[in-house]
Amino acid sequence: MILTSFIKDIITEGHITVDGKLITLSLADLEHSVHALKMIYERDLLEMPVSPPAFKETAALWAAEYFYIALQCAVIRDIDAQRLEEQLQSYKGEKDAEAIYSADLILRQLSRLMELSRGLAPADILNDQLKQTANDWPFSSVGTEIEFNGNEEVILVNPFLRQVYFDRIIKNRDIKRLKNPHVREGVIEVMGQHSAIFWPGFDNPD
């Protein structure tokens, strides 16, 4: 169960290993992977003061497959651009609140993958692919070194996602996200009178 083991390792052990060649994941592995992802979601439920959006199997499984294949592509250096594009398919479903949070179960590790890919091959085409994914999934890419111009609308209208998003921006001091005036106003509201503590220099971020 390659993907299932990968999911468990990345969440519980903090270290990951991948197969040295691109493979087709078995149906049984995919089914077990959904169960592992659901367990991560249920663990989140215990740690959150408010319940997140409902678990969306398709988004969670897409993110796990995408992340695993992207990691393989970062390690296997002889994959050409066409095959990389074929392997790393974008999410085809609706990016509603449920999809955004379910994909985030794995994509919250995206910054680590981007750092690894840049370190192994700074000019590699995979880096461009990962930057696009980071832009497409702003909830999961706070703190990454991208010139963000993605759509945050679904995040901002969902109370849970909105709060977590602002908390991540503050924690990572992601100035680029403040270009959106609605985000900036929300961040200011969250910090209140304590911006000097949470984000030194916030009043003059430019």
Coordinates of N, CA, C and O in Angstrom, one line a residue, residues 29-107:
D29 N -5.1 0.2 -2.9 CA -4.3 1.3 -2.2 C -5.0 2.6 -2.2 O -5.0 3.3 -1.1
L30 N -5.7 2.9 -3.2 CA -6.5 4.2 -3.2 C -7.7 4.1 -2.2 O -7.9 5.1 -1.5
E31 N -8.3 2.9 -2.1 CA -9.4 2.8 -1.1 C -8.8 2.9 0.3 O -9.5 3.6 1.2
H32 N -7.7 2.3 0.6 CA -7.1 2.4 1.9 C -6.6 3.9 2.2 O -6.6 4.3 3.3
S33 N -6.2 4.5 1.1 CA -5.7 5.9 1.3 C -6.8 6.8 1.7 O -6.6 7.7 2.5
V34 N -8.0 6.6 1.2 CA -9.2 7.4 1.6 C -9.4 7.2 3.0 O -9.7 8.2 3.7
H35 N -9.3 6.0 3.5 CA -9.5 5.8 4.9 C -8.5 6.5 5.8 O -8.8 7.1 6.8
A36 N -7.2 6.5 5.3 CA -6.1 7.2 6.1 C -6.4 8.7 6.1 O -6.2 9.3 7.1
L37 N -6.8 9.2 5.0 CA -7.1 10.6 4.9 C -8.3 11.0 5.8 O -8.3 12.1 6.4
K38 N -9.3 10.2 5.8 CA -10.4 10.4 6.7 C -10.0 10.4 8.2 O -10.5 11.2 9.0
M39 N -9.1 9.6 8.5 CA -8.6 9.6 9.9 C -7.8 10.9 10.2 O -8.0 11.4 11.3
I40 N -7.1 11.4 9.3 CA -6.4 12.7 9.5 C -7.5 13.8 9.7 O -7.4 14.7 10.6
Y41 N -8.5 13.8 8.9 CA -9.6 14.7 9.0 C -10.3 14.6 10.4 O -10.5 15.7 11.0
E42 N -10.5 13.4 10.8 CA -11.2 13.2 12.1 C -10.3 13.7 13.3 O -10.8 14.2 14.3
R43 N -9.0 13.5 13.1 CA -8.1 14.1 14.1 C -8.1 15.6 14.2 O -8.1 16.2 15.2
D44 N -8.3 16.2 13.0 CA -8.4 17.6 13.0 C -9.7 18.1 13.7 O -9.7 19.1 14.4
L45 N -10.7 17.3 13.6 CA -12.0 17.6 14.3 C -11.8 17.7 15.8 O -12.4 18.6 16.5
L46 N -10.9 16.9 16.3 CA -10.7 16.9 17.8 C -9.9 18.1 18.2 O -10.0 18.5 19.4
E47 N -9.1 18.6 17.3 CA -8.2 19.7 17.6 C -8.7 21.1 17.4 O -8.2 22.1 17.8
M48 N -9.8 21.1 16.6 CA -10.4 22.4 16.2 C -11.5 22.8 17.1 O -12.4 22.0 17.4
P49 N -11.6 24.1 17.5 CA -12.7 24.5 18.4 C -14.0 24.6 17.6 O -15.1 24.5 18.2
V50 N -13.9 24.7 16.3 CA -15.1 24.7 15.4 C -14.9 23.7 14.3 O -13.8 23.6 13.8
S51 N -15.9 23.0 13.9 CA -15.8 21.9 12.9 C -15.5 22.6 11.6 O -16.1 23.5 11.1
P52 N -14.5 22.0 10.9 CA -14.1 22.5 9.5 C -15.2 22.0 8.5 O -16.1 21.2 8.8
P53 N -15.1 22.4 7.3 CA -16.0 21.9 6.2 C -15.9 20.4 6.1 O -15.0 19.8 6.5
A54 N -17.0 19.8 5.6 CA -17.1 18.4 5.6 C -16.0 17.7 4.7 O -15.4 18.4 3.8
F55 N -15.7 16.5 5.0 CA -14.6 15.8 4.2 C -15.1 15.5 2.8 O -16.2 15.0 2.6
K56 N -14.3 15.8 1.9 CA -14.6 15.5 0.4 C -13.5 14.6 -0.1 O -12.4 14.9 -0.3
E57 N -14.0 13.4 -0.3 CA -13.0 12.3 -0.7 C -12.3 12.6 -1.9 O -11.1 12.3 -2.0
T58 N -12.9 13.1 -3.0 CA -12.3 13.3 -4.2 C -11.1 14.3 -4.1 O -10.0 14.0 -4.7
A59 N -11.3 15.3 -3.4 CA -10.3 16.4 -3.3 C -9.1 15.9 -2.4 O -8.0 16.1 -2.7
A60 N -9.4 15.2 -1.3 CA -8.4 14.7 -0.4 C -7.5 13.6 -1.2 O -6.3 13.7 -1.1
L61 N -8.1 12.7 -1.9 CA -7.4 11.7 -2.6 C -6.6 12.3 -3.8 O -5.4 11.9 -4.0
W62 N -7.2 13.3 -4.5 CA -6.4 14.0 -5.5 C -5.1 14.6 -5.0 O -4.1 14.5 -5.5
A63 N -5.3 15.3 -3.8 CA -4.1 16.0 -3.2 C -3.0 15.0 -2.8 O -1.8 15.2 -3.0
A64 N -3.5 13.8 -2.3 CA -2.5 12.8 -1.9 C -1.7 12.3 -3.1 O -0.5 12.1 -3.1
E65 N -2.5 11.9 -4.1 CA -1.8 11.4 -5.3 C -0.9 12.4 -6.0 O 0.2 12.1 -6.4
Y66 N -1.4 13.7 -6.1 CA -0.6 14.7 -6.7 C 0.7 14.9 -5.9 O 1.7 15.0 -6.5
F67 N 0.6 15.0 -4.6 CA 1.7 15.3 -3.8 C 2.8 14.1 -3.9 O 4.0 14.4 -4.0
Y68 N 2.3 12.9 -3.9 CA 3.2 11.8 -4.0 C 3.9 11.8 -5.3 O 5.1 11.6 -5.4
I69 N 3.2 12.0 -6.4 CA 3.8 12.0 -7.7 C 4.7 13.1 -7.9 O 5.8 13.0 -8.5
A70 N 4.3 14.3 -7.4 CA 5.2 15.5 -7.5 C 6.5 15.2 -6.7 O 7.6 15.6 -7.2
L71 N 6.4 14.5 -5.6 CA 7.6 14.2 -4.8 C 8.5 13.2 -5.6 O 9.7 13.4 -5.6
Q72 N 7.9 12.3 -6.2 CA 8.6 11.4 -7.1 C 9.4 12.1 -8.2 O 10.5 11.9 -8.5
C73 N 8.7 13.1 -8.8 CA 9.2 13.8 -9.9 C 10.4 14.7 -9.4 O 11.3 15.0 -10.2
A74 N 10.3 15.1 -8.2 CA 11.4 15.9 -7.6 C 12.7 15.1 -7.4 O 13.8 15.5 -7.5
V75 N 12.5 13.8 -7.1 CA 13.6 12.9 -6.8 C 14.1 12.2 -8.1 O 15.3 12.0 -8.3
I76 N 13.2 11.8 -9.0 CA 13.6 11.2 -10.3 C 13.8 12.3 -11.3 O 12.9 13.0 -11.7
R77 N 15.0 12.6 -11.6 CA 15.4 13.7 -12.4 C 15.3 13.6 -13.9 O 15.5 14.6 -14.6
D78 N 14.9 12.4 -14.4 CA 14.9 12.2 -15.9 C 13.5 12.2 -16.5 O 13.3 11.6 -17.5
I79 N 12.5 12.8 -15.8 CA 11.2 12.9 -16.3 C 11.1 14.1 -17.2 O 11.3 15.2 -16.7
D80 N 10.7 13.9 -18.5 CA 10.6 15.1 -19.3 C 9.3 15.9 -19.1 O 8.4 15.5 -18.4
A81 N 9.2 17.1 -19.7 CA 8.1 18.0 -19.4 C 6.8 17.5 -19.8 O 5.8 17.6 -19.0
Q82 N 6.7 16.8 -20.9 CA 5.4 16.2 -21.3 C 4.9 15.2 -20.4 O 3.7 15.2 -20.0
R83 N 5.8 14.3 -19.9 CA 5.3 13.3 -19.0 C 5.0 13.8 -17.6 O 4.0 13.4 -17.0
L84 N 5.7 14.8 -17.2 CA 5.4 15.5 -15.9 C 4.0 16.1 -16.0 O 3.3 16.0 -15.0
E85 N 3.7 16.8 -17.1 CA 2.4 17.4 -17.2 C 1.3 16.3 -17.2 O 0.2 16.5 -16.7
E86 N 1.6 15.2 -17.9 CA 0.6 14.1 -17.9 C 0.3 13.5 -16.5 O -0.8 13.1 -16.2
Q87 N 1.4 13.4 -15.7 CA 1.3 12.8 -14.4 C 0.7 13.7 -13.4 O -0.1 13.3 -12.6
L88 N 1.0 15.0 -13.5 CA 0.5 16.0 -12.5 C -0.7 16.7 -13.0 O -0.7 17.8 -13.4
Q89 N -1.9 16.0 -12.9 CA -3.1 16.6 -13.3 C -3.7 17.5 -12.3 O -3.7 17.2 -11.1
S90 N -4.3 18.6 -12.7 CA -4.9 19.5 -11.8 C -6.3 18.9 -11.3 O -6.8 18.0 -11.9
Y91 N -6.8 19.5 -10.2 CA -8.1 19.0 -9.7 C -9.2 19.4 -10.6 O -9.3 20.5 -11.0
K92 N -10.1 18.4 -10.9 CA -11.1 18.6 -11.9 C -12.5 19.0 -11.3 O -13.4 19.5 -12.0
G93 N -12.6 18.8 -10.0 CA -13.9 19.1 -9.3 C -14.0 20.6 -8.9 O -13.1 21.4 -9.1
E94 N -15.1 20.9 -8.3 CA -15.4 22.2 -7.8 C -14.5 22.5 -6.6 O -14.5 21.7 -5.7
K95 N -13.9 23.7 -6.6 CA -13.1 24.1 -5.4 C -14.0 24.8 -4.4 O -13.8 26.0 -4.2
D96 N -14.9 24.1 -3.8 CA -15.7 24.6 -2.7 C -15.0 24.5 -1.4 O -13.8 24.0 -1.3
A97 N -15.6 24.9 -0.3 CA -15.0 24.9 1.0 C -14.6 23.5 1.4 O -13.5 23.3 2.0
E98 N -15.4 22.5 1.1 CA -15.1 21.1 1.4 C -13.9 20.6 0.7 O -13.0 20.0 1.3
A99 N -13.8 21.0 -0.6 CA -12.6 20.6 -1.4 C -11.3 21.2 -0.9 O -10.3 20.6 -0.8
I100 N -11.4 22.5 -0.6 CA -10.3 23.3 -0.1 C -9.7 22.7 1.2 O -8.5 22.5 1.3
Y101 N -10.6 22.4 2.1 CA -10.1 21.9 3.4 C -9.6 20.4 3.2 O -8.6 20.0 3.8
S102 N -10.3 19.6 2.5 CA -9.9 18.2 2.3 C -8.6 18.1 1.6 O -7.8 17.3 2.0
A103 N -8.4 18.9 0.6 CA -7.1 18.9 -0.1 C -6.0 19.3 0.8 O -4.8 18.9 0.7
D104 N -6.3 20.3 1.7 CA -5.3 20.8 2.6 C -4.8 19.8 3.6 O -3.7 20.0 4.1
L105 N -5.5 18.7 3.8 CA -5.0 17.7 4.7 C -3.6 17.2 4.3 O -2.7 16.9 5.1
I106 N -3.3 17.3 3.0 CA -2.0 16.9 2.5 C -1.3 18.2 1.9 O -0.1 18.4 2.2
L107 N -2.0 19.0 1.3 CA -1.3 20.2 0.6 C -0.8 21.2 1.7 O 0.0 22.1 1.3

